[in-house]
């Protein structure tokens, strides 16, 4: 009897240990699933960004042995975009070493981009502000605005319209013929 009780106790202890391990593994699975959701969302954002960047750089062609198409592997596609950006910098005549940002003359860059744009792409020229306020509109509140109704005038006219519609009509008395 003692041996049976001891076996039952050990069996119960093993079952409890297995249930504890199962709960730990389920918690780890839930945490892993949450991490997977975050990683999937991040991967989709990265792929979308790389696809947008590739679309912007589609006119920059790389020479063999490099390819000009998207492989689907974000790391390879990002390296390919970096190569295209380097090629673009070389074509534009930017000089600069690794990790340095080249200084660009804005007017020269705009002229270059304008020469590359198709005629259907219309650019709007914005005048440079010279700092003078001569063209600004100034409203003088003291100036009398003839012909414009004030708030009180509008209220008065509205009340007159209401009163004309709401006046009780006088009943005509019927004359009886006797």
mmCIF file of C-alpha atoms in Angstrom:
data_model
loop_
_atom_site.group_PDB
_atom_site.id
_atom_site.type_symbol
_atom_site.label_atom_id
_atom_site.label_comp_id
_atom_site.label_asym_id
_atom_site.label_seq_id
_atom_site.Cartn_x
_atom_site.Cartn_y
_atom_site.Cartn_z
ATOM 1 C CA UNK A 1 0.000 0.000 0.000
ATOM 2 C CA UNK A 2 2.827 2.376 0.853
ATOM 3 C CA UNK A 3 4.481 1.575 -2.441
ATOM 4 C CA UNK A 4 1.267 2.305 -4.355
ATOM 5 C CA UNK A 5 0.857 5.616 -2.581
ATOM 6 C CA UNK A 6 4.469 6.468 -3.353
ATOM 7 C CA UNK A 7 3.921 5.641 -7.049
ATOM 8 C CA UNK A 8 0.753 7.740 -7.119
ATOM 9 C CA UNK A 9 2.583 10.613 -5.500
ATOM 10 C CA UNK A 10 5.452 10.384 -8.031
ATOM 11 C CA UNK A 11 2.991 10.112 -10.937
ATOM 12 C CA UNK A 12 1.109 13.151 -9.685
ATOM 13 C CA UNK A 13 4.379 15.073 -9.294
ATOM 14 C CA UNK A 14 5.434 14.152 -12.859
ATOM 15 C CA UNK A 15 2.040 15.290 -14.215
ATOM 16 C CA UNK A 16 2.317 18.602 -12.326
ATOM 17 C CA UNK A 17 5.854 19.131 -13.648
ATOM 18 C CA UNK A 18 4.698 18.412 -17.200
ATOM 19 C CA UNK A 19 1.764 20.818 -16.824
ATOM 20 C CA UNK A 20 4.136 23.546 -15.580
ATOM 21 C CA UNK A 21 6.449 22.948 -18.544
ATOM 22 C CA UNK A 22 3.449 23.043 -20.902
ATOM 23 C CA UNK A 23 2.354 26.417 -19.481
ATOM 24 C CA UNK A 24 5.903 27.783 -19.875
ATOM 25 C CA UNK A 25 6.070 26.566 -23.481
ATOM 26 C CA UNK A 26 2.635 28.091 -24.234
ATOM 27 C CA UNK A 27 3.791 31.439 -22.833
ATOM 28 C CA UNK A 28 6.961 31.219 -24.930
ATOM 29 C CA UNK A 29 4.820 30.376 -27.987
ATOM 30 C CA UNK A 30 2.593 33.422 -27.374
ATOM 31 C CA UNK A 31 5.660 35.671 -27.026
ATOM 32 C CA UNK A 32 7.160 34.219 -30.203
ATOM 33 C CA UNK A 33 3.887 34.763 -32.088
ATOM 34 C CA UNK A 34 3.801 38.411 -30.987
ATOM 35 C CA UNK A 35 7.429 38.862 -32.081
ATOM 36 C CA UNK A 36 6.565 37.238 -35.409
ATOM 37 C CA UNK A 37 3.670 39.673 -35.977
ATOM 38 C CA UNK A 38 5.939 42.651 -35.288
ATOM 39 C CA UNK A 39 8.666 41.234 -37.527
ATOM 40 C CA UNK A 40 6.185 40.552 -40.345
ATOM 41 C CA UNK A 41 4.870 44.115 -40.194
ATOM 42 C CA UNK A 42 8.431 45.461 -40.209
ATOM 43 C CA UNK A 43 9.380 43.247 -43.166
ATOM 44 C CA UNK A 44 6.363 44.474 -45.137
ATOM 45 C CA UNK A 45 7.278 48.095 -44.393
ATOM 46 C CA UNK A 46 10.876 47.484 -45.458
ATOM 47 C CA UNK A 47 9.827 45.727 -48.666
ATOM 48 C CA UNK A 48 7.419 48.541 -49.468
ATOM 49 C CA UNK A 49 10.109 51.162 -48.871
ATOM 50 C CA UNK A 50 12.643 49.314 -51.008
ATOM 51 C CA UNK A 51 10.071 48.884 -53.801
ATOM 52 C CA UNK A 52 9.355 52.627 -53.688
ATOM 53 C CA UNK A 53 13.058 53.416 -53.774
ATOM 54 C CA UNK A 54 13.551 51.032 -56.720
ATOM 55 C CA UNK A 55 10.648 52.695 -58.521
ATOM 56 C CA UNK A 56 12.277 56.104 -58.027
ATOM 57 C CA UNK A 57 15.595 54.759 -59.288
ATOM 58 C CA UNK A 58 14.209 52.752 -62.224
ATOM 59 C CA UNK A 59 15.820 55.083 -64.775
ATOM 60 C CA UNK A 60 19.285 54.524 -63.319
ATOM 61 C CA UNK A 61 20.721 51.496 -65.122
ATOM 62 C CA UNK A 62 23.542 49.439 -63.681
ATOM 63 C CA UNK A 63 26.182 47.860 -65.877
ATOM 64 C CA UNK A 64 26.770 44.085 -65.789
ATOM 65 C CA UNK A 65 27.543 42.104 -63.555
ATOM 66 C CA UNK A 66 24.877 43.935 -61.535
ATOM 67 C CA UNK A 67 21.186 43.540 -62.268
ATOM 68 C CA UNK A 68 18.441 46.146 -62.634
ATOM 69 C CA UNK A 69 15.498 44.105 -61.333
ATOM 70 C CA UNK A 70 14.027 43.358 -57.920
ATOM 71 C CA UNK A 71 14.934 39.956 -56.500
ATOM 72 C CA UNK A 72 12.521 39.936 -53.560
ATOM 73 C CA UNK A 73 15.339 39.628 -51.036
ATOM 74 C CA UNK A 74 15.346 42.909 -49.071
ATOM 75 C CA UNK A 75 19.083 42.791 -48.326
ATOM 76 C CA UNK A 76 20.076 42.254 -51.970
ATOM 77 C CA UNK A 77 17.555 44.809 -53.224
ATOM 78 C CA UNK A 78 18.815 47.399 -50.733
ATOM 79 C CA UNK A 79 22.403 46.817 -51.833
ATOM 80 C CA UNK A 80 21.220 47.199 -55.428
ATOM 81 C CA UNK A 81 19.541 50.528 -54.538
ATOM 82 C CA UNK A 82 22.793 51.694 -52.931
ATOM 83 C CA UNK A 83 24.647 50.826 -56.143
ATOM 84 C CA UNK A 84 22.105 52.790 -58.167
ATOM 85 C CA UNK A 85 22.470 55.779 -55.850
ATOM 86 C CA UNK A 86 26.261 55.597 -56.206
ATOM 87 C CA UNK A 87 25.858 55.444 -59.985
ATOM 88 C CA UNK A 88 23.522 58.442 -59.856
ATOM 89 C CA UNK A 89 26.017 60.419 -57.790
ATOM 90 C CA UNK A 90 28.760 59.551 -60.256
ATOM 91 C CA UNK A 91 26.576 60.607 -63.208
ATOM 92 C CA UNK A 92 25.738 63.907 -61.523
ATOM 93 C CA UNK A 93 29.410 64.579 -60.897
ATOM 94 C CA UNK A 94 29.285 64.537 -57.114
ATOM 95 C CA UNK A 95 32.639 63.936 -55.565
ATOM 96 C CA UNK A 96 32.751 62.544 -52.088
ATOM 97 C CA UNK A 97 34.171 59.704 -50.167
ATOM 98 C CA UNK A 98 32.378 57.022 -48.276
ATOM 99 C CA UNK A 99 30.142 58.442 -45.540
ATOM 100 C CA UNK A 100 30.464 62.077 -46.616
ATOM 101 C CA UNK A 101 27.610 64.172 -47.859
ATOM 102 C CA UNK A 102 28.568 66.140 -50.944
ATOM 103 C CA UNK A 103 27.842 69.854 -51.071
ATOM 104 C CA UNK A 104 25.506 70.641 -53.941
ATOM 105 C CA UNK A 105 24.772 73.979 -55.529
ATOM 106 C CA UNK A 106 20.958 74.124 -55.431
ATOM 107 C CA UNK A 107 20.658 76.125 -58.640
ATOM 108 C CA UNK A 108 22.939 73.724 -60.523
ATOM 109 C CA UNK A 109 20.961 70.746 -59.251
ATOM 110 C CA UNK A 110 17.631 72.330 -60.235
ATOM 111 C CA UNK A 111 18.944 73.188 -63.693
ATOM 112 C CA UNK A 112 20.124 69.616 -64.168
ATOM 113 C CA UNK A 113 16.810 68.155 -63.000
ATOM 114 C CA UNK A 114 14.839 70.588 -65.174
ATOM 115 C CA UNK A 115 16.844 69.495 -68.230
ATOM 116 C CA UNK A 116 15.961 65.856 -67.483
ATOM 117 C CA UNK A 117 12.216 66.426 -66.978
ATOM 118 C CA UNK A 118 9.767 65.606 -69.766
ATOM 119 C CA UNK A 119 7.777 68.552 -71.171
ATOM 120 C CA UNK A 120 4.567 67.179 -69.645
ATOM 121 C CA UNK A 121 6.012 67.690 -66.166
ATOM 122 C CA UNK A 122 5.216 71.304 -65.338
ATOM 123 C CA UNK A 123 7.078 73.066 -62.563
ATOM 124 C CA UNK A 124 5.726 76.148 -60.832
ATOM 125 C CA UNK A 125 8.224 78.908 -60.228
ATOM 126 C CA UNK A 126 7.923 80.514 -56.815
ATOM 127 C CA UNK A 127 9.090 84.108 -56.466
ATOM 128 C CA UNK A 128 11.633 84.744 -53.779
ATOM 129 C CA UNK A 129 10.291 86.931 -50.957
ATOM 130 C CA UNK A 130 12.167 90.215 -50.956
ATOM 131 C CA UNK A 131 10.960 91.089 -47.475
ATOM 132 C CA UNK A 132 8.781 94.033 -48.489
ATOM 133 C CA UNK A 133 5.211 94.187 -47.294
ATOM 134 C CA UNK A 134 3.964 96.509 -50.038
ATOM 135 C CA UNK A 135 1.885 93.808 -51.700
ATOM 136 C CA UNK A 136 0.212 92.604 -48.511
ATOM 137 C CA UNK A 137 -3.462 93.338 -48.019
ATOM 138 C CA UNK A 138 -4.234 95.525 -45.048
ATOM 139 C CA UNK A 139 -7.759 95.805 -43.707
ATOM 140 C CA UNK A 140 -8.618 99.008 -41.931
ATOM 141 C CA UNK A 141 -11.224 98.279 -39.274
ATOM 142 C CA UNK A 142 -11.891 101.978 -38.730
ATOM 143 C CA UNK A 143 -12.848 102.450 -42.348
ATOM 144 C CA UNK A 144 -16.573 102.739 -42.826
ATOM 145 C CA UNK A 145 -17.934 99.914 -44.915
ATOM 146 C CA UNK A 146 -20.809 101.393 -46.804
ATOM 147 C CA UNK A 147 -23.337 99.017 -48.286
ATOM 148 C CA UNK A 148 -22.438 96.194 -45.937
ATOM 149 C CA UNK A 149 -24.842 95.109 -43.234
ATOM 150 C CA UNK A 150 -23.724 94.951 -39.661
ATOM 151 C CA UNK A 151 -24.687 92.153 -37.332
ATOM 152 C CA UNK A 152 -27.384 94.290 -35.751
ATOM 153 C CA UNK A 153 -28.835 95.137 -39.178
ATOM 154 C CA UNK A 154 -29.060 91.473 -40.079
ATOM 155 C CA UNK A 155 -30.763 90.659 -36.763
ATOM 156 C CA UNK A 156 -33.242 93.517 -37.195
ATOM 157 C CA UNK A 157 -34.120 92.508 -40.770
ATOM 158 C CA UNK A 158 -34.559 88.892 -39.716
ATOM 159 C CA UNK A 159 -36.881 89.885 -36.892
ATOM 160 C CA UNK A 160 -38.939 92.057 -39.262
ATOM 161 C CA UNK A 161 -39.309 89.133 -41.654
ATOM 162 C CA UNK A 162 -40.441 86.859 -38.832
ATOM 163 C CA UNK A 163 -42.927 89.401 -37.531
ATOM 164 C CA UNK A 164 -44.462 89.874 -40.978
ATOM 165 C CA UNK A 165 -45.043 86.132 -41.256
ATOM 166 C CA UNK A 166 -46.238 85.623 -37.709
ATOM 167 C CA UNK A 167 -48.757 88.513 -37.433
ATOM 168 C CA UNK A 168 -52.189 87.144 -36.720
ATOM 169 C CA UNK A 169 -54.587 87.725 -39.551
ATOM 170 C CA UNK A 170 -57.753 89.581 -38.721
ATOM 171 C CA UNK A 171 -60.825 87.544 -39.227
ATOM 172 C CA UNK A 172 -63.465 89.097 -41.362
ATOM 173 C CA UNK A 173 -66.807 89.156 -39.848
ATOM 174 C CA UNK A 174 -69.513 87.553 -41.902
ATOM 175 C CA UNK A 175 -72.518 89.695 -42.418
ATOM 176 C CA UNK A 176 -75.701 87.790 -42.038
ATOM 177 C CA UNK A 177 -78.514 88.407 -44.244
ATOM 178 C CA UNK A 178 -81.665 88.948 -42.160
#
